[in-house]
Coordinates of C-alpha atoms in Angstrom, one line a residue:
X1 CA -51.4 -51.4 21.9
X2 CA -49.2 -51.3 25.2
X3 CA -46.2 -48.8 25.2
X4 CA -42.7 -51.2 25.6
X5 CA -42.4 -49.2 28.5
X6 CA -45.2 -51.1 30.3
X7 CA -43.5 -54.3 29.8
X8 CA -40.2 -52.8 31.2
X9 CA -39.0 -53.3 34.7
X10 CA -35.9 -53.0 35.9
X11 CA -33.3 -54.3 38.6
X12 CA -30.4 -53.7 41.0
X13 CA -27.4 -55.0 41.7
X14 CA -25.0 -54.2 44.7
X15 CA -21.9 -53.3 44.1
X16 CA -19.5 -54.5 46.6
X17 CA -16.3 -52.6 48.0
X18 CA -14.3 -55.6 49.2
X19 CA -11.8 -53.8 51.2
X20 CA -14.8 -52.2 53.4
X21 CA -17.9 -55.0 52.9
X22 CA -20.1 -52.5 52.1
X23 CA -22.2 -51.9 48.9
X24 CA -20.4 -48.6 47.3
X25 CA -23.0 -48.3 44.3
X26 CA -26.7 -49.9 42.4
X27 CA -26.3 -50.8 38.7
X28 CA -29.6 -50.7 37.7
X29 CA -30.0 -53.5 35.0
X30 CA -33.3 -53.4 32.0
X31 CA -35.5 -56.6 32.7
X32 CA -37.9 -56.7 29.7
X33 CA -40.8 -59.0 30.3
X34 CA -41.7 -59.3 26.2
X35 CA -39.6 -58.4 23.4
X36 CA -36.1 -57.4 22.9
X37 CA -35.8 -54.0 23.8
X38 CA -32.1 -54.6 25.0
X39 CA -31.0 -55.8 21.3
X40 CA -33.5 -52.7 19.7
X41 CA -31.4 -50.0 21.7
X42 CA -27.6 -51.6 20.7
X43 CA -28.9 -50.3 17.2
X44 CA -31.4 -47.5 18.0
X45 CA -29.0 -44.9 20.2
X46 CA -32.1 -43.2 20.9
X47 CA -33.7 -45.7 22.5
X48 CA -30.6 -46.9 24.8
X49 CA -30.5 -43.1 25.8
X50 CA -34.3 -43.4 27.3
X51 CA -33.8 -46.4 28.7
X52 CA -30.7 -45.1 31.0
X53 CA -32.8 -42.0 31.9
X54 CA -35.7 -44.4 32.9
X55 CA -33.1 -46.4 35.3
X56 CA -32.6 -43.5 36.9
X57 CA -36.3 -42.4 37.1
X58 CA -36.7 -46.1 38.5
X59 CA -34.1 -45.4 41.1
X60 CA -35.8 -42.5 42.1
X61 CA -39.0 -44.1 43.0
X62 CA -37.4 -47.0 44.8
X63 CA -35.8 -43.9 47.0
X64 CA -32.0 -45.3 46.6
X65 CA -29.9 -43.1 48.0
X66 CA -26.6 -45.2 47.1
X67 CA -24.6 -43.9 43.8
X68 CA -25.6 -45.2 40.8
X69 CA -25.0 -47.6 37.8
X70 CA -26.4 -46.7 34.3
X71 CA -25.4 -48.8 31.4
X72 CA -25.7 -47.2 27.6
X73 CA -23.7 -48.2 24.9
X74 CA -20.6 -47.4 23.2
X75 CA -22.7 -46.4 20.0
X76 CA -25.4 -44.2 22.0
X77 CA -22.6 -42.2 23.8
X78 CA -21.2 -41.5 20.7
X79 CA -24.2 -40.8 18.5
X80 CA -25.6 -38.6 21.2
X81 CA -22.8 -37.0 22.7
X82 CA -23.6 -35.5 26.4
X83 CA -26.8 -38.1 27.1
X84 CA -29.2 -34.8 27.4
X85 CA -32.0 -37.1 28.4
X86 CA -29.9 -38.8 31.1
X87 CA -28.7 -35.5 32.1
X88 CA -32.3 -34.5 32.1
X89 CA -33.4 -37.4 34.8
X90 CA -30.4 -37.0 37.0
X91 CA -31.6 -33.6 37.2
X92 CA -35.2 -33.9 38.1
X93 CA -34.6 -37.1 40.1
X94 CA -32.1 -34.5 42.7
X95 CA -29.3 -36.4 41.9
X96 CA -25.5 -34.9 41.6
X97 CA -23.7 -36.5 38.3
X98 CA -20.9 -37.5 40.7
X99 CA -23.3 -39.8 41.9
X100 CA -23.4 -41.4 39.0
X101 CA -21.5 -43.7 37.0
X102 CA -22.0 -43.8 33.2
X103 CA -20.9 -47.5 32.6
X104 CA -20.1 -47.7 28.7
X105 CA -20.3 -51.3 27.2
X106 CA -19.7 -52.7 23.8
X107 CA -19.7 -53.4 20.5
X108 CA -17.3 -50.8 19.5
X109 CA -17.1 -51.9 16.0
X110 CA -17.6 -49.0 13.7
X111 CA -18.1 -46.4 16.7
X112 CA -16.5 -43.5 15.6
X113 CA -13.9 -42.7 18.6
X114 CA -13.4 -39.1 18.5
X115 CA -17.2 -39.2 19.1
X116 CA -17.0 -41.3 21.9
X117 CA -14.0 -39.4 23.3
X118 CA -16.0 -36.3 22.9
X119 CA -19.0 -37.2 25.1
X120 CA -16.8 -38.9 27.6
X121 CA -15.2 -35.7 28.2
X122 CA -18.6 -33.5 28.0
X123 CA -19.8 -36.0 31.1
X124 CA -16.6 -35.7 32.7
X125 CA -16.6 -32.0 32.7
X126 CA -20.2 -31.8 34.4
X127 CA -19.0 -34.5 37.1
X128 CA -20.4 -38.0 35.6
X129 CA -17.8 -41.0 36.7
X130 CA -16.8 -43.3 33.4
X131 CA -16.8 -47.0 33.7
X132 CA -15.4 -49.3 31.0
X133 CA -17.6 -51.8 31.1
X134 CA -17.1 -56.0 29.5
X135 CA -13.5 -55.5 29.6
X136 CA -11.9 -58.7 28.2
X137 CA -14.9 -60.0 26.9
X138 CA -15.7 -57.1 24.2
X139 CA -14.0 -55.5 21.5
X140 CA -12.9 -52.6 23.2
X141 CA -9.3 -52.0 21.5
X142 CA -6.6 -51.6 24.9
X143 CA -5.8 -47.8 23.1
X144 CA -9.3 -46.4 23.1
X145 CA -9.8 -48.0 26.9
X146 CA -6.4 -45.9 27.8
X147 CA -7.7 -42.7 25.8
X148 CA -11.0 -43.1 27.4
X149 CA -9.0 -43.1 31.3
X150 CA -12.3 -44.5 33.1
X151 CA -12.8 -44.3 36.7
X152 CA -13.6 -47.8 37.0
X153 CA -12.9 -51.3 34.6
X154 CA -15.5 -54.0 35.2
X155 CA -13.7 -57.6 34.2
X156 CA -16.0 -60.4 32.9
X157 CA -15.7 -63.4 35.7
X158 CA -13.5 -65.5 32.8
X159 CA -10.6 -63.4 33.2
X160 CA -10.1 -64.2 36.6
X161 CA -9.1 -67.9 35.8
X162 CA -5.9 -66.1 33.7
X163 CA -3.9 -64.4 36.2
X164 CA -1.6 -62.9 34.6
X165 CA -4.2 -61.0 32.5
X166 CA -6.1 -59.7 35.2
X167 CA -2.6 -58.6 37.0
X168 CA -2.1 -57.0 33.7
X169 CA -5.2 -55.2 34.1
X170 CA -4.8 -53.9 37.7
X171 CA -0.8 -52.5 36.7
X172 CA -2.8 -50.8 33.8
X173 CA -5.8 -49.3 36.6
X174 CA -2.9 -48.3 38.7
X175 CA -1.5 -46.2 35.4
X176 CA -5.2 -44.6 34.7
X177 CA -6.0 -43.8 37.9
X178 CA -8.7 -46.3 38.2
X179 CA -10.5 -49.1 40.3
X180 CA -10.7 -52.7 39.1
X181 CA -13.8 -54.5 39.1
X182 CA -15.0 -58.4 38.2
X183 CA -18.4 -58.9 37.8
X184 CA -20.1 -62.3 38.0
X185 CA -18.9 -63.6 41.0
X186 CA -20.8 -66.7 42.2
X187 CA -19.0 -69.0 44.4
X188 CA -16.9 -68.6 47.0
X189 CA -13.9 -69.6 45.4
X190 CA -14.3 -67.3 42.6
X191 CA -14.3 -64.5 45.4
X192 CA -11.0 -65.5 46.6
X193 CA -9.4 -66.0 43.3
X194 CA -11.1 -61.8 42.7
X195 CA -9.7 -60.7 46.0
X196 CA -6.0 -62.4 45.0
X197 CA -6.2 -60.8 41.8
X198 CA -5.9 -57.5 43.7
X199 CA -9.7 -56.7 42.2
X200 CA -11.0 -53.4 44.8
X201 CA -14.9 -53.9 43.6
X202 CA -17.1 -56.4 42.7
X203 CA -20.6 -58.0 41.9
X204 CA -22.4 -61.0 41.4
X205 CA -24.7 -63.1 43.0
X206 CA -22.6 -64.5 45.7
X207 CA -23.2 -61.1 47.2
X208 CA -27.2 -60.1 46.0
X209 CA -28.5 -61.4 42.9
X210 CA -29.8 -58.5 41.3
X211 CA -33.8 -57.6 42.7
X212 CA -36.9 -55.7 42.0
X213 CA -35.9 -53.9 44.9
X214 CA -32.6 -52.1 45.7
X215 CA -30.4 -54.0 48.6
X216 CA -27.6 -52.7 51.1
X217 CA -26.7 -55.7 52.8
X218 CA -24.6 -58.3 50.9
X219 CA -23.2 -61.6 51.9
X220 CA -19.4 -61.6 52.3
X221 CA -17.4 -64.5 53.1
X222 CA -14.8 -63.9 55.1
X223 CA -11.3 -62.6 53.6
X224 CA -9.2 -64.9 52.3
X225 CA -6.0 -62.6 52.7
X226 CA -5.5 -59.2 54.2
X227 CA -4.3 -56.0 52.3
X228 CA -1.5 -56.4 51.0
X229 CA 1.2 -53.4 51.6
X230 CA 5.2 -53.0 52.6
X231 CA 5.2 -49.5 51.6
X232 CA 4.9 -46.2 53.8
X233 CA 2.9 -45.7 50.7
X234 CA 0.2 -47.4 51.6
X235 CA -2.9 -48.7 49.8
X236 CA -5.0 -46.2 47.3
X237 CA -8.0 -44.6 48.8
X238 CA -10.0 -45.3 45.7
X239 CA -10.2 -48.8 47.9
X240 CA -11.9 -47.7 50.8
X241 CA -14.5 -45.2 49.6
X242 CA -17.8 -45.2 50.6
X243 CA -21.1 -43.5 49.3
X244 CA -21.1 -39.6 50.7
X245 CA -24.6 -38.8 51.8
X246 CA -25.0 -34.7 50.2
X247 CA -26.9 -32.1 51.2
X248 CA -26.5 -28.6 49.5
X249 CA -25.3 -26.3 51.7
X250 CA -28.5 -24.4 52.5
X251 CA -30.2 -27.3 53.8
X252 CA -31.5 -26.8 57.1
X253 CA -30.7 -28.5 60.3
X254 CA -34.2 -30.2 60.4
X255 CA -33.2 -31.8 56.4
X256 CA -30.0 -32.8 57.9
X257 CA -31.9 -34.6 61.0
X258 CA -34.5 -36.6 58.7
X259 CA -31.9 -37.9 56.7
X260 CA -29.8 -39.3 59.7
X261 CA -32.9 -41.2 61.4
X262 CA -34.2 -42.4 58.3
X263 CA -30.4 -43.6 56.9
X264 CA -28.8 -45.1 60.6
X265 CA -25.6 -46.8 58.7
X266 CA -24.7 -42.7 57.7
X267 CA -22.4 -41.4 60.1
X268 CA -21.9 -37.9 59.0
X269 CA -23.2 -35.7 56.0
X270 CA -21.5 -33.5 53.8
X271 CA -22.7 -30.2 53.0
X272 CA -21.8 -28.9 49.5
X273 CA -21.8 -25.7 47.3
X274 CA -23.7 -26.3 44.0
X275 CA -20.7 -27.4 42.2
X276 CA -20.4 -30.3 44.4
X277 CA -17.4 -29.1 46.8
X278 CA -17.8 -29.8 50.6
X279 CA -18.3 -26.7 52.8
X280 CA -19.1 -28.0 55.7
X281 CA -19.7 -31.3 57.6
X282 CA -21.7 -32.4 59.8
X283 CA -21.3 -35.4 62.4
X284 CA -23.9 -37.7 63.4
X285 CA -23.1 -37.4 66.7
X286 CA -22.4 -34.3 67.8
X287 CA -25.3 -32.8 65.2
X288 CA -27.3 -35.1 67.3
X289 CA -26.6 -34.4 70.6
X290 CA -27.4 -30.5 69.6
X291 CA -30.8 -31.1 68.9
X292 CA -31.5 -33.3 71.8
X293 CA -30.7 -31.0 74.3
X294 CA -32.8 -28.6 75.9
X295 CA -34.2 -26.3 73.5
X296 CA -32.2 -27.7 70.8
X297 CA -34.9 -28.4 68.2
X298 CA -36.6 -25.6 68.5
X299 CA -32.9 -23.4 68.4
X300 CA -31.7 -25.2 65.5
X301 CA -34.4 -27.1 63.5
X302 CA -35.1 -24.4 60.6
X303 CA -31.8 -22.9 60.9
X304 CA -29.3 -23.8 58.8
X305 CA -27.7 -27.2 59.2
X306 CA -23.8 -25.4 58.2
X307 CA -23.9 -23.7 61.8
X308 CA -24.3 -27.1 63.4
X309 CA -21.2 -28.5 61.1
X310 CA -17.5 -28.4 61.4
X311 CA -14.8 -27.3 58.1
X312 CA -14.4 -30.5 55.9
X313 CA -11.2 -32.4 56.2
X314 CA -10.6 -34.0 52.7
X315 CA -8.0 -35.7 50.7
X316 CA -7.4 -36.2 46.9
X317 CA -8.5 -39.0 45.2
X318 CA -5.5 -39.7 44.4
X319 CA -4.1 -39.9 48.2
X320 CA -2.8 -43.1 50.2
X321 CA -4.4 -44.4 53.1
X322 CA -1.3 -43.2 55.6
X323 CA -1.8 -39.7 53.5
X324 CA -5.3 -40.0 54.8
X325 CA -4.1 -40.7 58.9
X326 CA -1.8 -37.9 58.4
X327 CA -4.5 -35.7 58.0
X328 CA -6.6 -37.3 61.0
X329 CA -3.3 -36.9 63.2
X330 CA -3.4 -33.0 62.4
X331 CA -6.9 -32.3 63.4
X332 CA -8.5 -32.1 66.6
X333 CA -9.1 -35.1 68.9
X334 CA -12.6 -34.9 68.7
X335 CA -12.9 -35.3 65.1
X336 CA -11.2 -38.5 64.8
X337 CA -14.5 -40.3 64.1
X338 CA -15.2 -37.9 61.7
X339 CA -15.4 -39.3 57.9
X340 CA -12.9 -38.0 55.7
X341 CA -14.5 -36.4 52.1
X342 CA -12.5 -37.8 49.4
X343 CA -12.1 -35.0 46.2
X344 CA -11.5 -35.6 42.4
X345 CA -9.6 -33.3 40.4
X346 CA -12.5 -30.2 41.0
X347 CA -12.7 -30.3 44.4
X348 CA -15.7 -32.2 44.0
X349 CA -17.1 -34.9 46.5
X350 CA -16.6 -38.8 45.1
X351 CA -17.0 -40.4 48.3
X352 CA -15.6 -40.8 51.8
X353 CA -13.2 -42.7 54.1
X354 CA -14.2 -44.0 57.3
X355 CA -10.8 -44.3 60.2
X356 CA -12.2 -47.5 61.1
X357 CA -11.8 -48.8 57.5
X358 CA -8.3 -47.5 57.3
X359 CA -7.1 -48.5 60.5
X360 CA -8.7 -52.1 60.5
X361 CA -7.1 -52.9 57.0
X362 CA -3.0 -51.3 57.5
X363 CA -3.2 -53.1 60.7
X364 CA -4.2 -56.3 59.1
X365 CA -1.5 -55.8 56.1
X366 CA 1.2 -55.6 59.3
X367 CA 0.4 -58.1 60.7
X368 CA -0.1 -60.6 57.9
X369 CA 3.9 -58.7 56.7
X370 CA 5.1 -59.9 60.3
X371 CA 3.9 -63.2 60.0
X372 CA 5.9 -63.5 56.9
X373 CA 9.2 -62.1 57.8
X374 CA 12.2 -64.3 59.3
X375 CA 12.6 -64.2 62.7
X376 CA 15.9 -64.1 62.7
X377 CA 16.7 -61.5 60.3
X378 CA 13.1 -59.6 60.2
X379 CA 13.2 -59.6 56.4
X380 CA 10.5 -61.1 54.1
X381 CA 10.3 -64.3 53.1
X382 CA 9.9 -65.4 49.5
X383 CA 6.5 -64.7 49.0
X384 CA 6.8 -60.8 49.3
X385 CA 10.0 -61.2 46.7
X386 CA 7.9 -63.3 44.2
X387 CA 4.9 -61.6 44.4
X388 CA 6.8 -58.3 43.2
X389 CA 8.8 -60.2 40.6
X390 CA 5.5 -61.5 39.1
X391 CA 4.2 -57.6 39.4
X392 CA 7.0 -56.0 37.6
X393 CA 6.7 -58.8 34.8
X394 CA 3.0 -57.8 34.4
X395 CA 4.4 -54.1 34.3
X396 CA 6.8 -55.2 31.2
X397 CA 9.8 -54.2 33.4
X398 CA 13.0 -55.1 33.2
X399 CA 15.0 -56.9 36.5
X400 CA 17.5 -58.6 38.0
X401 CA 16.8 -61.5 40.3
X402 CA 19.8 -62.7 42.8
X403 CA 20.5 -65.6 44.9
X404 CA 22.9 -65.2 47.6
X405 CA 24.0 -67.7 50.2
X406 CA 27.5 -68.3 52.3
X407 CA 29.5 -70.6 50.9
X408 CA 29.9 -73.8 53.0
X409 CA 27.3 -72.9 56.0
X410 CA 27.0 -76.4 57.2
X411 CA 30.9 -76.4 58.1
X412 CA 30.3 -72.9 59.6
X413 CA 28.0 -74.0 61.7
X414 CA 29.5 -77.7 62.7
X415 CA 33.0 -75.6 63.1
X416 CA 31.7 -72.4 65.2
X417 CA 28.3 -73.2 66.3
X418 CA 25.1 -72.5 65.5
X419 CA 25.0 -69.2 67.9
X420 CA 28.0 -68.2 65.5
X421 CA 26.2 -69.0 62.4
X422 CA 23.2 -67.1 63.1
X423 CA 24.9 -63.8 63.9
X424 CA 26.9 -64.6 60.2
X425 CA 23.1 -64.7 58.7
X426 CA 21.5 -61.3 60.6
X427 CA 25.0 -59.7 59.7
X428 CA 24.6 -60.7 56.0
X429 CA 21.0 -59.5 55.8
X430 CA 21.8 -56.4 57.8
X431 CA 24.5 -55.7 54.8
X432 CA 22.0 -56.1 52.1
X433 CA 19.2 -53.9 53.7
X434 CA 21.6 -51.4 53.7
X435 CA 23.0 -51.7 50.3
X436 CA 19.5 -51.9 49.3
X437 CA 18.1 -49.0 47.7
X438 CA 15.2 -47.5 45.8
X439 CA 13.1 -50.2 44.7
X440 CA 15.6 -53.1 45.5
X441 CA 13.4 -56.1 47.5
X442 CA 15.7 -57.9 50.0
X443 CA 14.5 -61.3 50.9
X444 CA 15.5 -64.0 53.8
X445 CA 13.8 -67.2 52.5
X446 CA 15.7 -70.0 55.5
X447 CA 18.9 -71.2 56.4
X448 CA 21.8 -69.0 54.6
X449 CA 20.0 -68.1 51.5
X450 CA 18.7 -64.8 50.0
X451 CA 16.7 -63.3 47.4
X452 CA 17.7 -59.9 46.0
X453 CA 15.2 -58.2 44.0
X454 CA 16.4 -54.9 42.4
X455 CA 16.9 -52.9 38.8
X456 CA 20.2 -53.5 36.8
X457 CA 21.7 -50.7 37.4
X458 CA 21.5 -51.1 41.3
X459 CA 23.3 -54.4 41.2
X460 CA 27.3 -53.5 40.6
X461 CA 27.1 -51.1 43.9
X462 CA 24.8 -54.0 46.0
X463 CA 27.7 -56.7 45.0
X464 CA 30.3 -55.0 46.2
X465 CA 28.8 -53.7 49.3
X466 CA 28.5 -57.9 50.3
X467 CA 31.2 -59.6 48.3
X468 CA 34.1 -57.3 49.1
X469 CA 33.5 -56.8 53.4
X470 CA 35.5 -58.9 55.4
X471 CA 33.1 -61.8 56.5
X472 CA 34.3 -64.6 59.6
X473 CA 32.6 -66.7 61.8
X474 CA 34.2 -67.4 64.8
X475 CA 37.0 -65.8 64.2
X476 CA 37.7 -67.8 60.7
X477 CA 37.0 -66.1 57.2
X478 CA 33.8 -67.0 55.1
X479 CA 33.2 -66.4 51.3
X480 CA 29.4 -65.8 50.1
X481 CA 28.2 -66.8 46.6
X482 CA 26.3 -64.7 44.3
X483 CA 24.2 -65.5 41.5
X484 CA 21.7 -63.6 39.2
X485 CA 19.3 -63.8 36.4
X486 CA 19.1 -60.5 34.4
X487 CA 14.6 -60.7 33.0
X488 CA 14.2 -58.5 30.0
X489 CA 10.6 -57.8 29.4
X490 CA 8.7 -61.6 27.7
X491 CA 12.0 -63.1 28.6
X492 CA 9.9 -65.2 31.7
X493 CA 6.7 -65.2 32.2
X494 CA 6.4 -65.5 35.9
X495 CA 8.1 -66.0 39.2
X496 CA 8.6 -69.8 38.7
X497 CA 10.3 -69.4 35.5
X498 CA 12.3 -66.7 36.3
X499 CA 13.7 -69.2 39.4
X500 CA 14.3 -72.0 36.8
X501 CA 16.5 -69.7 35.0
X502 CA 18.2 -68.7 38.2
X503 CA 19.1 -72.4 39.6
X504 CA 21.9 -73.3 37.1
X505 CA 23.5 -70.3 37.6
X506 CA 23.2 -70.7 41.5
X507 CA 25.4 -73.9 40.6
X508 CA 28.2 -72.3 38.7
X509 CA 28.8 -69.3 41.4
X510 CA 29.2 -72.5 44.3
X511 CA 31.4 -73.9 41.6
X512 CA 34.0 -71.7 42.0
X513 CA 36.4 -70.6 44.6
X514 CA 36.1 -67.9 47.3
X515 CA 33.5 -64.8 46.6
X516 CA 31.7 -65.4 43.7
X517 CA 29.1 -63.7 41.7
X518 CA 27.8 -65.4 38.3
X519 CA 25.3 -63.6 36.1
X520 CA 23.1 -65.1 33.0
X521 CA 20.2 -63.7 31.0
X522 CA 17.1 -65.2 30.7
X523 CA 16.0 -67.0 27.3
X524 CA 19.9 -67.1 26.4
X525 CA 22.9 -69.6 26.9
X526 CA 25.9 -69.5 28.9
X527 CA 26.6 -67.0 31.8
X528 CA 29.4 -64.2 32.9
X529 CA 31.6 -65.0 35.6
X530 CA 32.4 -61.9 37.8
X531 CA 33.7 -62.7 40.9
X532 CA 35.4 -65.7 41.8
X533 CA 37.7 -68.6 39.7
X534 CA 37.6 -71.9 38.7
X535 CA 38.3 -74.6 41.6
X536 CA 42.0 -76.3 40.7
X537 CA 42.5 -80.0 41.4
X538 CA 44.6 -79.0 44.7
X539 CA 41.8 -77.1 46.1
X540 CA 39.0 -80.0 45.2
X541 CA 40.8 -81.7 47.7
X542 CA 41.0 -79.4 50.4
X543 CA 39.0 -79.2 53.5
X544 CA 35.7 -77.0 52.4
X545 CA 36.1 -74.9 55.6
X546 CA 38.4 -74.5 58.5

């Protein structure tokens, strides 16, 4: 009677970076041709833990040398606490645990969780990466995902069509530390609705159905929006890693040259002490060029490939792309090619950066930023200000949303000019860039208005700054108008609402006379006059400016 093993094959799936195009990992995915095998190891932890050690024994014939993607259950992590059979196969297959990520799925119904907690922190410890895996389409309760602190979510596909959810999700990623993934992508316009949900990684078979044999080139359509940044902060690195090719640090140069002609897409290997931290590194290039010269083989070919390589350059896993220029800027000229080894926590290898990766994607995010500021005050337009309302909403922060605008800017401009006007609107934004501070958002979205995005406590010292100065143009005075919309946490639920909520209260600060500033609450009647006083009769029928 045939073994279920002979009836097993298995498959792999690309993972897909979508900041660099590349594939950053293989999930290797159990095809049984008979049986059930799949609903035998949800309830036999035993099982599930030889069928994640024969993945990897799978990938090891196929020869993939891209990180990996092994699925067990909840249940089998728990019941068997480190995996010693997957451990075991890692092993003898010559891979690193950091190249592998344990991808835990559900049921977690009656899993006990100090268990699970347990072995996520035994494979942690020896350098395994932790993905959550069905998020949103399981039963994984939101405190044991945030105990658990994975390295990676995977999203079902259904998520994506509830935005607020998946924005949800990617605030909560940013908390843990960790990279956001969708899986079952399969149309174009499901790839742009994953890219605008801010989702770093992804799979599905828009990209590469899964296949027999493992793939490295994916289809990706083009981008439907660069990378969004406005902050010398810059994007996460997490979102630009690529797979490290390792070598131990005793490899000779001759190991180090059969790995870069039979890999051509690796630029640079990474030499490593046994406990996974870079020592040296070695560029294609330059390693190259050694061996071809005169001699060069037979100098350097069973020496060892460290005397051949340069110090690493690194960064935390934790660093920001500009962090990551910073330390290209620093080092020599001739190493700016070099790939940058990214380090967890231990020092250890995860990945690396490419400069061409980084470079390409900042300069994209400026100039998709330029295209969106007003030319004549160089400030954002609404979109930047909305966009950040509807992320501190997902956050469950509190804000304050203002509209500011001058009061009567038609008769400005009919009275002093247009030339007149426009230096009244760049002085008025000038004023609120500077009054702007710590996380305040200052927007120009046309014509005389604003939008002021900032925390409550930042709104007194912004008011005055605007309200009180002296404004004129053309030598006569002006008055501007302010109006805002205090958003406790569930009080809106997104950018639009928040604007209906602002747009009576717009209408009671033009209601009144000379500098005003109105301010309501969301979800609640009435609002709180500030500044300003109730138009009398004799003022109705004055001139409105001039």
């Amino acid at each position: 009677m045939p073994s279920w093993t002979d009836t097993l094959r298995f498959a792999f799936q690309p993972v897909v970076n979508l900041t660099t195009g590349g594939v950053t990992a293989l999930e290797i995915l159990a095809r049984p041709e008979t049986g059930d095998v799949l609903a035998q190891a949800r309830r036999d932890p035993e099982l599930d833990g030889k069928l994640a050690a024969l993945a990897v024994r799978a990938a090891a014939r196929m020869e993939a040398l891209l990180p990996l993607h092994v699925n067990v259950f909840a249940g089998t992590l728990a019941d068997l606490g480190g995996l010693a059979t997957l451990r075991d196969a890692v092993r003898e297959a010559g891979r690193l645990p950091w190249e592998v990520t344990v991808d835990v799925g559900p049921p977690y119904t009656h899993v006990p969780h100090r268990a699970l907690l347990e072995a996520v922190t035994v494979l942690r410890g020896e350098g395994f990466r932790i993905c959550a895996d069905g998020v949103g389409d399981g039963d994984l309760p939101l405190r044991l995902l945030s105990d658990v602190a994975p390295d990676l979510m995977k999203l079902d596909m259904s998520l994506v069509t509830r935005p607020g959810v998946v924005r949800a999700m990617r605030t909560l990623c940013e908390e843990l530390g960790a990279l956001l993934s969708v899986e079952g992508v399969e149309t174009e316009r499901q790839y742009e609705a994953v890219v605008a949900a801010g989702a770093q990684l992804a799979q599905g078979d828009l990209f590469a159905p899964p296949s027999r044999l493992p793939v490295a080139d994916v289809y990706l359509p083009t981008r439907p929006t660069a990378l969004a940044t406005t902050q010398r902060t810059g994007p996460p690195v997490r979102q630009f890693l690529r797979p490290a090719a390792l070598l131990p640090v005793t490899a000779s140069a001759g190991q180090v040259r059969a790995l870069l002609t039979g890999s051509p897409d690796v630029s640079g290997v990474l030499l490593v002490d046994p406990a996974g931290v870079p020592v040296r590194s070695v560029h294609r290039s330059r390693f190259l060029l050694s061996l071809s010269g005169r001699y060069g083989h037979a100098l350097y070919a069973d020496r060892p490939a460290a005397k051949l390589g340069d110090p690493p350059r690194t960064v935390g896993v934790d660093a920001t792309a500009w962090e990551v220029l910073d330390v290209v800027a620093d080092g020599a000229r001739d190493r700016t090619s070099d790939d940058v080894a990214v380090v967890d926590q231990h020092g250890r290898c995860v990945g690396v950066v490419r400069l061409a990766d980084l470079v390409r994607a900042l300069s994209e995010s400026r100039v998709e930023e330029a295209a969106g500021l007003n030319p004549l005050t160089r400030l954002p337009g609404s979109d930047a200000i909305t966009g950040e309302v509807d992320r501190r909403i997902a956050d469950g922060r509190m804000f304050a949303l203002s509209w500011l605008d001058v009061d009567h800017f038609k008769q400005v401009n009919d009275g002093a000019g247009f030339a007149a006007g426009d230096e009244l609107i760049r002085a008025v934004g000038h004023a609120l860039q500077c009054a702007a501070s710590g996380s305040t958002r200052v927007g120009h979205i046309g014509g005389d208005d604003f939008l002021v995005l900032a925390d409550p406590e930042g709104l007194d010292p912004l008011a005055a700054s605007v309200l009180d100065a002296p404004w004129s143009a053309g030598g006569r005075a002006v008055t501007l108008s302010l109006a805002t919309v205090l958003c406790a946490p569930g009080s809106v639920s997104d950018h639009r609402q928040a604007a209906a909520c602002l747009a009576p209260l717009k209408q009671a600060a033009k209601a009144l006379s000379g500098a005003s500033w109105v301010l309501g609450r969301a979800g609640q009647p009435g609002h709180e006059i500030r500044r300003g006083a109730a138009v009398t009769p004799a003022q109705a029928g004055q001139p409105a400016w001039g």
